[in-house]
PDB file of C-alpha atoms in Angstrom:
ATOM      1  CA  MET A1268      37.352  39.127  63.833  1.00  0.00           C
ATOM      2  CA  ARG A1269      36.611  35.552  63.826  1.00  0.00           C
ATOM      3  CA  GLU A1270      39.481  34.832  61.767  1.00  0.00           C
ATOM      4  CA  PHE A1271      41.595  36.769  63.946  1.00  0.00           C
ATOM      5  CA  PHE A1272      40.981  34.431  66.938  1.00  0.00           C
ATOM      6  CA  GLU A1273      41.195  31.508  64.714  1.00  0.00           C
ATOM      7  CA  MET A1274      44.848  32.332  63.942  1.00  0.00           C
ATOM      8  CA  GLY A1275      44.878  30.228  60.641  1.00  0.00           C
ATOM      9  CA  GLY A1276      43.925  27.066  62.478  1.00  0.00           C
ATOM     10  CA  TYR A1277      46.334  27.427  64.845  1.00  0.00           C
ATOM     11  CA  GLY A1278      44.169  29.350  67.532  1.00  0.00           C
ATOM     12  CA  SER A1279      44.359  26.945  70.333  1.00  0.00           C
ATOM     13  CA  TYR A1280      48.100  26.974  70.424  1.00  0.00           C
ATOM     14  CA  VAL A1281      48.557  30.132  70.033  1.00  0.00           C
ATOM     15  CA  TRP A1282      46.139  31.558  72.634  1.00  0.00           C
ATOM     16  CA  ALA A1283      47.089  28.937  74.993  1.00  0.00           C
ATOM     17  CA  SER A1284      50.590  30.012  74.631  1.00  0.00           C
ATOM     18  CA  LEU A1285      49.528  33.679  75.549  1.00  0.00           C
ATOM     19  CA  ALA A1286      47.577  32.529  78.441  1.00  0.00           C
ATOM     20  CA  VAL A1287      49.989  30.635  80.244  1.00  0.00           C
ATOM     21  CA  PHE A1288      52.470  33.412  79.966  1.00  0.00           C
ATOM     22  CA  LEU A1289      49.975  35.988  81.427  1.00  0.00           C
ATOM     23  CA  THR A1290      49.043  33.752  83.915  1.00  0.00           C
ATOM     24  CA  VAL A1291      52.392  32.389  85.145  1.00  0.00           C
ATOM     25  CA  MET A1292      53.490  36.030  85.279  1.00  0.00           C
ATOM     26  CA  ALA A1293      50.714  37.353  87.187  1.00  0.00           C
ATOM     27  CA  VAL A1294      51.008  34.285  89.866  1.00  0.00           C
ATOM     28  CA  GLU A1295      54.653  34.867  89.908  1.00  0.00           C
ATOM     29  CA  LEU A1296      54.485  38.792  90.740  1.00  0.00           C
ATOM     30  CA  TRP A1297      51.406  37.988  93.439  1.00  0.00           C
ATOM     31  CA  SER A1298      53.776  35.348  94.999  1.00  0.00           C
ATOM     32  CA  ALA A1299      56.472  38.146  95.417  1.00  0.00           C
ATOM     33  CA  ARG A1300      53.849  40.385  96.894  1.00  0.00           C
ATOM     34  CA  ALA A1301      52.426  37.628  99.323  1.00  0.00           C
ATOM     35  CA  GLN A1302      55.949  37.261 100.447  1.00  0.00           C
ATOM     36  CA  GLN A1303      56.694  40.674 101.459  1.00  0.00           C
ATOM     37  CA  ARG A1304      53.264  40.589 103.404  1.00  0.00           C
ATOM     38  CA  ARG A1305      54.022  37.341 105.397  1.00  0.00           C
ATOM     39  CA  GLN A1306      57.392  38.598 106.485  1.00  0.00           C
ATOM     40  CA  LEU A1307      56.189  41.793 107.755  1.00  0.00           C
ATOM     41  CA  ALA A1308      52.993  39.902 109.314  1.00  0.00           C
ATOM     42  CA  GLN A1309      55.811  37.440 110.857  1.00  0.00           C
ATOM     43  CA  VAL A1310      57.810  40.672 112.360  1.00  0.00           C
ATOM     44  CA  ARG A1311      54.541  42.462 113.732  1.00  0.00           C
ATOM     45  CA  ASP A1312      53.935  39.025 115.743  1.00  0.00           C
ATOM     46  CA  ARG A1313      57.129  38.651 116.917  1.00  0.00           C
ATOM     47  CA  MET A1314      57.086  42.112 118.133  1.00  0.00           C
ATOM     48  CA  ARG A1315      53.604  41.398 119.816  1.00  0.00           C
ATOM     49  CA  ARG A1316      54.846  38.431 121.806  1.00  0.00           C
ATOM     50  CA  SER A1317      58.063  40.029 123.094  1.00  0.00           C
ATOM     51  CA  ALA A1318      55.931  42.966 124.053  1.00  0.00           C
ATOM     52  CA  ALA A1319      53.400  40.623 125.944  1.00  0.00           C
ATOM     53  CA  ARG A1320      56.507  38.711 127.399  1.00  0.00           C
ATOM     54  CA  SER A1321      58.045  42.092 128.798  1.00  0.00           C
ATOM     55  CA  ARG A1322      54.831  42.885 130.324  1.00  0.00           C
ATOM     56  CA  ASN A1323      54.132  39.542 132.204  1.00  0.00           C
ATOM     57  CA  THR A1324      57.919  39.732 133.679  1.00  0.00           C
ATOM     58  CA  PRO A1325      57.905  41.552 136.806  1.00  0.00           C
TER      59      PRO A1325
ATOM     60  CA  MET B1495      86.019  57.196  99.881  1.00  0.00           C
ATOM     61  CA  ASN B1496      85.007  58.616  96.606  1.00  0.00           C
ATOM     62  CA  THR B1497      81.705  59.179  95.647  1.00  0.00           C
ATOM     63  CA  LEU B1498      80.784  56.228  93.547  1.00  0.00           C
ATOM     64  CA  THR B1499      82.403  53.934  96.494  1.00  0.00           C
ATOM     65  CA  TYR B1500      80.574  55.809  99.055  1.00  0.00           C
ATOM     66  CA  TRP B1501      77.183  55.363  96.671  1.00  0.00           C
ATOM     67  CA  PHE B1502      77.881  51.515  96.586  1.00  0.00           C
ATOM     68  CA  HIS B1503      78.370  50.989  99.868  1.00  0.00           C
ATOM     69  CA  LYS B1504      75.227  52.955 100.853  1.00  0.00           C
ATOM     70  CA  LEU B1505      72.837  51.086  98.144  1.00  0.00           C
ATOM     71  CA  GLY B1506      74.405  47.755  99.586  1.00  0.00           C
ATOM     72  CA  SER B1507      72.964  48.802 103.005  1.00  0.00           C
ATOM     73  CA  PRO B1508      69.393  47.040 103.274  1.00  0.00           C
ATOM     74  CA  PRO B1509      67.425  50.039 104.660  1.00  0.00           C
ATOM     75  CA  THR B1510      68.651  52.033 101.862  1.00  0.00           C
ATOM     76  CA  PHE B1511      68.528  49.288  99.392  1.00  0.00           C
ATOM     77  CA  HIS B1512      64.808  48.814 100.649  1.00  0.00           C
ATOM     78  CA  ARG B1513      63.509  52.399 100.360  1.00  0.00           C
ATOM     79  CA  ILE B1514      64.794  52.687  96.873  1.00  0.00           C
ATOM     80  CA  ALA B1515      63.279  49.421  95.488  1.00  0.00           C
ATOM     81  CA  THR B1516      60.048  50.524  97.401  1.00  0.00           C
ATOM     82  CA  ARG B1517      59.949  53.392  95.199  1.00  0.00           C
ATOM     83  CA  VAL B1518      61.441  51.920  91.744  1.00  0.00           C
ATOM     84  CA  GLU B1519      59.177  48.829  91.717  1.00  0.00           C
ATOM     85  CA  PRO B1520      56.174  50.171  90.880  1.00  0.00           C
ATOM     86  CA  TRP B1521      57.547  52.278  87.955  1.00  0.00           C
ATOM     87  CA  CYS B1522      59.033  49.269  86.476  1.00  0.00           C
ATOM     88  CA  LEU B1523      55.980  47.134  86.784  1.00  0.00           C
ATOM     89  CA  ALA B1524      54.043  50.276  84.852  1.00  0.00           C
ATOM     90  CA  LEU B1525      56.616  50.322  82.351  1.00  0.00           C
ATOM     91  CA  ALA B1526      56.886  46.639  81.970  1.00  0.00           C
ATOM     92  CA  LEU B1527      52.905  46.590  81.359  1.00  0.00           C
ATOM     93  CA  ALA B1528      53.018  49.383  78.664  1.00  0.00           C
ATOM     94  CA  LEU B1529      55.766  48.085  76.999  1.00  0.00           C
ATOM     95  CA  GLY B1530      54.442  44.432  77.147  1.00  0.00           C
ATOM     96  CA  ALA B1531      50.905  45.525  75.867  1.00  0.00           C
ATOM     97  CA  ILE B1532      52.653  47.305  72.951  1.00  0.00           C
ATOM     98  CA  GLY B1533      54.580  44.375  71.736  1.00  0.00           C
ATOM     99  CA  LEU B1534      51.792  41.786  72.222  1.00  0.00           C
ATOM    100  CA  TYR B1535      49.744  44.032  70.179  1.00  0.00           C
ATOM    101  CA  GLY B1536      52.344  44.012  67.502  1.00  0.00           C
ATOM    102  CA  GLY B1537      53.118  40.615  67.742  1.00  0.00           C
ATOM    103  CA  PHE B1538      49.490  39.169  67.742  1.00  0.00           C
ATOM    104  CA  VAL B1539      47.691  41.945  65.676  1.00  0.00           C
ATOM    105  CA  LEU B1540      50.166  44.158  63.318  1.00  0.00           C
ATOM    106  CA  ALA B1541      52.911  41.620  62.563  1.00  0.00           C
ATOM    107  CA  PRO B1542      52.291  39.665  59.244  1.00  0.00           C
ATOM    108  CA  ARG B1543      51.552  36.148  58.552  1.00  0.00           C
ATOM    109  CA  ASP B1544      54.722  33.916  58.664  1.00  0.00           C
ATOM    110  CA  TYR B1545      55.101  32.367  55.180  1.00  0.00           C
ATOM    111  CA  GLN B1546      55.776  28.881  56.429  1.00  0.00           C
ATOM    112  CA  GLN B1547      54.190  28.555  59.890  1.00  0.00           C
ATOM    113  CA  GLY B1548      50.936  30.873  59.201  1.00  0.00           C
ATOM    114  CA  ASP B1549      49.742  32.072  62.291  1.00  0.00           C
ATOM    115  CA  ALA B1550      51.397  29.436  64.604  1.00  0.00           C
ATOM    116  CA  TYR B1551      54.999  31.394  64.572  1.00  0.00           C
ATOM    117  CA  ARG B1552      53.285  34.179  66.623  1.00  0.00           C
ATOM    118  CA  ILE B1553      54.071  32.023  69.945  1.00  0.00           C
ATOM    119  CA  ILE B1554      57.498  33.292  69.197  1.00  0.00           C
ATOM    120  CA  PHE B1555      56.521  36.695  70.630  1.00  0.00           C
ATOM    121  CA  VAL B1556      56.111  34.944  74.341  1.00  0.00           C
ATOM    122  CA  HIS B1557      58.353  31.781  73.950  1.00  0.00           C
ATOM    123  CA  VAL B1558      61.494  33.609  72.719  1.00  0.00           C
ATOM    124  CA  PRO B1559      61.801  36.401  75.265  1.00  0.00           C
ATOM    125  CA  CYS B1560      60.610  33.975  78.414  1.00  0.00           C
ATOM    126  CA  ALA B1561      63.616  31.908  77.105  1.00  0.00           C
ATOM    127  CA  TRP B1562      66.115  34.822  76.967  1.00  0.00           C
ATOM    128  CA  MET B1563      65.006  35.691  80.289  1.00  0.00           C
ATOM    129  CA  GLY B1564      65.440  31.921  81.765  1.00  0.00           C
ATOM    130  CA  LEU B1565      69.245  32.631  81.046  1.00  0.00           C
ATOM    131  CA  PHE B1566      69.410  36.087  81.753  1.00  0.00           C
ATOM    132  CA  ALA B1567      67.888  35.442  85.016  1.00  0.00           C
ATOM    133  CA  TYR B1568      70.427  32.413  85.871  1.00  0.00           C
ATOM    134  CA  ALA B1569      73.324  34.442  84.917  1.00  0.00           C
ATOM    135  CA  PHE B1570      72.129  37.609  86.944  1.00  0.00           C
ATOM    136  CA  MET B1571      71.835  35.016  90.079  1.00  0.00           C
ATOM    137  CA  ALA B1572      75.242  33.409  89.256  1.00  0.00           C
ATOM    138  CA  VAL B1573      76.609  37.044  89.422  1.00  0.00           C
ATOM    139  CA  ASN B1574      75.286  37.615  92.655  1.00  0.00           C
ATOM    140  CA  ALA B1575      75.744  34.138  93.773  1.00  0.00           C
ATOM    141  CA  PHE B1576      79.561  34.885  93.002  1.00  0.00           C
ATOM    142  CA  ILE B1577      79.760  38.073  94.917  1.00  0.00           C
ATOM    143  CA  ALA B1578      77.725  36.666  97.808  1.00  0.00           C
ATOM    144  CA  LEU B1579      80.389  34.008  98.091  1.00  0.00           C
ATOM    145  CA  VAL B1580      83.433  35.751  97.568  1.00  0.00           C
ATOM    146  CA  TRP B1581      82.762  39.203  99.425  1.00  0.00           C
ATOM    147  CA  ARG B1582      79.899  37.706 101.596  1.00  0.00           C
ATOM    148  CA  ILE B1583      77.767  40.880 101.027  1.00  0.00           C
ATOM    149  CA  LYS B1584      74.006  40.286 102.464  1.00  0.00           C
ATOM    150  CA  LEU B1585      72.329  42.105  99.604  1.00  0.00           C
ATOM    151  CA  ASN B1586      74.010  40.034  97.016  1.00  0.00           C
ATOM    152  CA  GLU B1587      72.731  36.779  98.547  1.00  0.00           C
ATOM    153  CA  VAL B1588      69.406  38.083  98.714  1.00  0.00           C
ATOM    154  CA  LEU B1589      69.153  39.234  95.130  1.00  0.00           C
ATOM    155  CA  ALA B1590      70.527  35.926  94.077  1.00  0.00           C
ATOM    156  CA  MET B1591      68.008  34.135  95.878  1.00  0.00           C
ATOM    157  CA  ALA B1592      65.281  36.533  94.790  1.00  0.00           C
ATOM    158  CA  SER B1593      66.062  35.695  90.826  1.00  0.00           C
ATOM    159  CA  ALA B1594      65.847  32.169  91.514  1.00  0.00           C
ATOM    160  CA  PRO B1595      61.748  31.754  91.170  1.00  0.00           C
ATOM    161  CA  VAL B1596      61.480  34.438  88.667  1.00  0.00           C
ATOM    162  CA  GLY B1597      63.698  32.654  86.546  1.00  0.00           C
ATOM    163  CA  ALA B1598      62.201  29.455  87.157  1.00  0.00           C
ATOM    164  CA  ALA B1599      59.101  31.054  86.262  1.00  0.00           C
ATOM    165  CA  PHE B1600      60.172  32.308  82.833  1.00  0.00           C
ATOM    166  CA  THR B1601      61.838  28.840  82.085  1.00  0.00           C
ATOM    167  CA  PHE B1602      58.636  27.250  82.554  1.00  0.00           C
ATOM    168  CA  VAL B1603      56.560  29.390  80.390  1.00  0.00           C
ATOM    169  CA  THR B1604      59.529  28.455  77.792  1.00  0.00           C
ATOM    170  CA  LEU B1605      59.047  24.976  78.310  1.00  0.00           C
ATOM    171  CA  VAL B1606      55.178  24.977  77.926  1.00  0.00           C
ATOM    172  CA  THR B1607      55.091  27.375  75.078  1.00  0.00           C
ATOM    173  CA  GLY B1608      57.808  25.601  73.437  1.00  0.00           C
ATOM    174  CA  SER B1609      55.459  22.391  73.621  1.00  0.00           C
ATOM    175  CA  LEU B1610      52.487  24.294  72.369  1.00  0.00           C
ATOM    176  CA  TRP B1611      54.532  25.211  69.429  1.00  0.00           C
ATOM    177  CA  GLY B1612      56.194  21.971  68.750  1.00  0.00           C
ATOM    178  CA  LYS B1613      53.188  20.220  68.480  1.00  0.00           C
ATOM    179  CA  PRO B1614      51.255  21.868  65.333  1.00  0.00           C
ATOM    180  CA  MET B1615      55.041  22.241  63.845  1.00  0.00           C
ATOM    181  CA  TRP B1616      57.234  19.341  64.444  1.00  0.00           C
ATOM    182  CA  GLY B1617      53.932  17.073  65.363  1.00  0.00           C
ATOM    183  CA  THR B1618      55.120  16.430  68.919  1.00  0.00           C
ATOM    184  CA  TRP B1619      54.911  18.208  72.162  1.00  0.00           C
ATOM    185  CA  TRP B1620      58.096  16.935  73.504  1.00  0.00           C
ATOM    186  CA  THR B1621      61.360  15.487  72.253  1.00  0.00           C
ATOM    187  CA  TRP B1622      64.431  14.514  74.367  1.00  0.00           C
ATOM    188  CA  ASP B1623      66.886  16.345  71.993  1.00  0.00           C
ATOM    189  CA  ALA B1624      69.508  18.950  73.157  1.00  0.00           C
ATOM    190  CA  ARG B1625      68.213  22.050  73.493  1.00  0.00           C
ATOM    191  CA  LEU B1626      65.016  20.800  75.059  1.00  0.00           C
ATOM    192  CA  THR B1627      66.456  18.600  77.626  1.00  0.00           C
ATOM    193  CA  SER B1628      68.889  21.321  78.503  1.00  0.00           C
ATOM    194  CA  GLU B1629      66.429  23.716  78.801  1.00  0.00           C
ATOM    195  CA  LEU B1630      64.584  21.095  81.455  1.00  0.00           C
ATOM    196  CA  PHE B1631      67.619  20.980  83.294  1.00  0.00           C
ATOM    197  CA  LEU B1632      67.624  24.580  83.686  1.00  0.00           C
ATOM    198  CA  LEU B1633      64.432  24.623  85.315  1.00  0.00           C
ATOM    199  CA  PHE B1634      65.580  21.801  87.810  1.00  0.00           C
ATOM    200  CA  LEU B1635      68.489  23.855  88.564  1.00  0.00           C
ATOM    201  CA  TYR B1636      66.336  26.398  89.622  1.00  0.00           C
ATOM    202  CA  PHE B1637      64.363  24.260  91.655  1.00  0.00           C
ATOM    203  CA  GLY B1638      67.450  22.876  93.138  1.00  0.00           C
ATOM    204  CA  VAL B1639      68.676  26.240  94.285  1.00  0.00           C
ATOM    205  CA  ILE B1640      65.233  27.278  95.885  1.00  0.00           C
ATOM    206  CA  GLY B1641      64.957  23.735  97.669  1.00  0.00           C
ATOM    207  CA  LEU B1642      68.362  24.008  98.983  1.00  0.00           C
ATOM    208  CA  HIS B1643      67.687  27.643  99.933  1.00  0.00           C
ATOM    209  CA  ASN B1644      64.287  26.401 101.695  1.00  0.00           C
ATOM    210  CA  ALA B1645      65.583  23.178 103.239  1.00  0.00           C
ATOM    211  CA  ILE B1646      68.414  25.005 105.523  1.00  0.00           C
ATOM    212  CA  GLU B1647      67.099  26.780 108.648  1.00  0.00           C
ATOM    213  CA  ASP B1648      69.895  29.569 109.067  1.00  0.00           C
ATOM    214  CA  ARG B1649      69.120  31.711 106.036  1.00  0.00           C
ATOM    215  CA  ARG B1650      72.463  33.308 105.353  1.00  0.00           C
ATOM    216  CA  GLN B1651      73.970  29.909 105.469  1.00  0.00           C
ATOM    217  CA  ALA B1652      71.148  28.553 103.010  1.00  0.00           C
ATOM    218  CA  ALA B1653      71.776  31.506 100.946  1.00  0.00           C
ATOM    219  CA  ARG B1654      75.671  30.651 100.534  1.00  0.00           C
ATOM    220  CA  ALA B1655      74.938  26.985  99.942  1.00  0.00           C
ATOM    221  CA  ALA B1656      72.347  27.860  97.354  1.00  0.00           C
ATOM    222  CA  SER B1657      74.553  30.090  95.513  1.00  0.00           C
ATOM    223  CA  PHE B1658      77.507  27.545  95.465  1.00  0.00           C
ATOM    224  CA  LEU B1659      74.778  25.197  93.479  1.00  0.00           C
ATOM    225  CA  ALA B1660      73.866  28.241  91.556  1.00  0.00           C
ATOM    226  CA  LEU B1661      77.819  28.605  90.275  1.00  0.00           C
ATOM    227  CA  VAL B1662      78.140  25.353  89.434  1.00  0.00           C
ATOM    228  CA  GLY B1663      74.982  25.121  87.469  1.00  0.00           C
ATOM    229  CA  VAL B1664      76.613  27.857  85.292  1.00  0.00           C
ATOM    230  CA  VAL B1665      78.284  25.193  82.962  1.00  0.00           C
ATOM    231  CA  ASN B1666      74.384  24.462  81.555  1.00  0.00           C
ATOM    232  CA  LEU B1667      74.133  27.967  80.126  1.00  0.00           C
ATOM    233  CA  PRO B1668      76.342  27.805  77.196  1.00  0.00           C
ATOM    234  CA  ILE B1669      75.053  24.234  76.931  1.00  0.00           C
ATOM    235  CA  VAL B1670      71.422  25.465  76.564  1.00  0.00           C
ATOM    236  CA  HIS B1671      72.459  28.465  74.069  1.00  0.00           C
ATOM    237  CA  PHE B1672      74.725  26.559  71.728  1.00  0.00           C
ATOM    238  CA  SER B1673      72.922  23.166  71.788  1.00  0.00           C
ATOM    239  CA  VAL B1674      71.088  24.232  68.801  1.00  0.00           C
ATOM    240  CA  ASN B1675      74.517  24.543  66.814  1.00  0.00           C
ATOM    241  CA  TRP B1676      76.260  21.705  68.687  1.00  0.00           C
ATOM    242  CA  TRP B1677      73.672  18.841  68.041  1.00  0.00           C
ATOM    243  CA  ASN B1678      71.093  17.885  65.379  1.00  0.00           C
ATOM    244  CA  THR B1679      67.691  18.954  66.847  1.00  0.00           C
ATOM    245  CA  LEU B1680      64.339  19.566  66.003  1.00  0.00           C
ATOM    246  CA  HIS B1681      64.644  22.969  67.292  1.00  0.00           C
ATOM    247  CA  GLN B1682      65.461  25.742  64.952  1.00  0.00           C
ATOM    248  CA  GLY B1683      68.795  27.675  65.237  1.00  0.00           C
ATOM    249  CA  SER B1684      68.924  31.427  66.517  1.00  0.00           C
ATOM    250  CA  THR B1685      66.508  33.633  64.568  1.00  0.00           C
ATOM    251  CA  VAL B1686      67.914  36.959  66.308  1.00  0.00           C
ATOM    252  CA  ARG B1687      71.427  37.438  66.292  1.00  0.00           C
ATOM    253  CA  LEU B1688      73.664  39.884  68.259  1.00  0.00           C
ATOM    254  CA  PHE B1689      76.393  39.716  65.673  1.00  0.00           C
ATOM    255  CA  GLY B1690      75.476  39.592  62.041  1.00  0.00           C
ATOM    256  CA  PRO B1691      72.208  40.135  60.291  1.00  0.00           C
ATOM    257  CA  SER B1692      68.999  38.693  62.315  1.00  0.00           C
ATOM    258  CA  LYS B1693      67.010  36.235  60.037  1.00  0.00           C
ATOM    259  CA  ILE B1694      63.765  38.128  60.710  1.00  0.00           C
ATOM    260  CA  ASP B1695      61.816  40.403  59.176  1.00  0.00           C
ATOM    261  CA  ALA B1696      62.057  44.212  60.753  1.00  0.00           C
ATOM    262  CA  SER B1697      57.824  44.043  61.174  1.00  0.00           C
ATOM    263  CA  MET B1698      58.361  40.731  63.258  1.00  0.00           C
ATOM    264  CA  LEU B1699      61.828  41.938  64.942  1.00  0.00           C
ATOM    265  CA  TRP B1700      60.417  44.974  66.791  1.00  0.00           C
ATOM    266  CA  PRO B1701      57.515  43.557  68.801  1.00  0.00           C
ATOM    267  CA  LEU B1702      59.759  40.734  69.631  1.00  0.00           C
ATOM    268  CA  LEU B1703      62.706  43.087  71.065  1.00  0.00           C
ATOM    269  CA  LEU B1704      59.857  45.111  72.517  1.00  0.00           C
ATOM    270  CA  MET B1705      58.665  41.983  74.552  1.00  0.00           C
ATOM    271  CA  ALA B1706      62.573  41.269  75.560  1.00  0.00           C
ATOM    272  CA  LEU B1707      62.673  44.507  76.870  1.00  0.00           C
ATOM    273  CA  ALA B1708      59.188  44.485  78.874  1.00  0.00           C
ATOM    274  CA  THR B1709      60.070  40.912  80.298  1.00  0.00           C
ATOM    275  CA  HIS B1710      63.448  42.202  81.720  1.00  0.00           C
ATOM    276  CA  ILE B1711      62.010  45.136  83.424  1.00  0.00           C
ATOM    277  CA  TRP B1712      59.329  42.810  84.858  1.00  0.00           C
ATOM    278  CA  PHE B1713      62.184  40.552  85.896  1.00  0.00           C
ATOM    279  CA  PHE B1714      63.577  43.343  87.821  1.00  0.00           C
ATOM    280  CA  ALA B1715      60.311  44.441  89.349  1.00  0.00           C
ATOM    281  CA  SER B1716      59.538  41.056  90.527  1.00  0.00           C
ATOM    282  CA  VAL B1717      63.167  40.678  91.774  1.00  0.00           C
ATOM    283  CA  LEU B1718      62.959  44.068  93.802  1.00  0.00           C
ATOM    284  CA  ALA B1719      59.807  42.718  95.264  1.00  0.00           C
ATOM    285  CA  ARG B1720      61.284  39.436  96.386  1.00  0.00           C
ATOM    286  CA  ALA B1721      64.809  40.862  97.409  1.00  0.00           C
ATOM    287  CA  ARG B1722      62.476  43.225  99.696  1.00  0.00           C
ATOM    288  CA  ALA B1723      60.971  40.366 101.269  1.00  0.00           C
ATOM    289  CA  GLY B1724      64.227  38.515 101.678  1.00  0.00           C
ATOM    290  CA  LEU B1725      65.796  41.641 103.285  1.00  0.00           C
ATOM    291  CA  ILE B1726      63.041  41.857 105.605  1.00  0.00           C
ATOM    292  CA  GLU B1727      63.286  38.341 106.848  1.00  0.00           C
ATOM    293  CA  LEU B1728      67.353  38.675 107.418  1.00  0.00           C
ATOM    294  CA  ASP B1729      66.962  41.848 109.219  1.00  0.00           C
ATOM    295  CA  ALA B1730      63.817  40.829 111.024  1.00  0.00           C
ATOM    296  CA  GLY B1731      65.074  42.036 114.445  1.00  0.00           C
ATOM    297  CA  LYS B1732      66.613  45.344 113.324  1.00  0.00           C
ATOM    298  CA  ASP B1733      64.962  48.665 113.893  1.00  0.00           C
ATOM    299  CA  TRP B1734      64.243  49.472 110.564  1.00  0.00           C
ATOM    300  CA  VAL B1735      62.144  46.614 109.875  1.00  0.00           C
ATOM    301  CA  ARG B1736      60.152  47.069 113.046  1.00  0.00           C
ATOM    302  CA  LYS B1737      59.329  50.369 112.112  1.00  0.00           C
ATOM    303  CA  LEU B1738      58.464  49.451 108.381  1.00  0.00           C
ATOM    304  CA  ALA B1739      56.201  46.659 109.757  1.00  0.00           C
ATOM    305  CA  GLN B1740      54.426  49.249 112.371  1.00  0.00           C
ATOM    306  CA  ASP B1741      53.870  51.439 109.439  1.00  0.00           C
ATOM    307  CA  ASP B1742      52.606  48.857 107.349  1.00  0.00           C
ATOM    308  CA  ALA B1743      50.145  47.781 109.665  1.00  0.00           C
ATOM    309  CA  SER B1744      48.853  51.300 110.247  1.00  0.00           C
TER     310      SER B1744
END
């Protein structure tokens, strides 16, 4: 097991590469999802404001 | 109108595309994760050690699929940018802009993992040779497209301007690809070839190809997610988006 993690002395390079790959992919997907949530929240915000405006105008 | 044209028109309409994308996206993600897990297991556990590079060569299983994706994402973006500029189809503008951040992410991973591979094998993190420099330029092109798209207020005008930049940047793609043949470089030549035999053993090739497949599917999942957000932004005032926003809140 220890031998596996050492990767013949290259462990730090190999595992760092894998970590960078997985982290960037996860962050990238998370930011895509966040963008979607943000856009929908903006639409709701605008709807609320326009509804409030039409209530206030006689 | 025949069935194919009808289907094409239907898919191009934002609400229909959004509905289909919402349904397809989780399946893409699940498939990409499953294939990626098998590919990584094959590459990091099952594949034998390289006779020359030892275990350091295992970086290939993330570096090369990401490098392919950096180029593939750019080509995908350029094709959509071309369609967006010529036929002014809203969906293609959105798809082109959606693929830029994903391609940038893949290119970034390529550069970092390449650096982590270069240090033990070449003795240096970075060198200004053709392959590395053109790959860095690819990342800057992505940043340029994203930046230009964010800098212009009108979303459709922004997408068209950024699409134009994306098209100009296409000249960099063959430079990245052929740089290892055209110039003397530290970077090794192509290992996997479309034409002719690959210079890699089958035990190492299958995890590599599986990782390539997984990253392609992951790319489409992420592009679909970003395209959905882009369509919502463009159609913010339309009924289908209002309904979607209400459904999402409840």
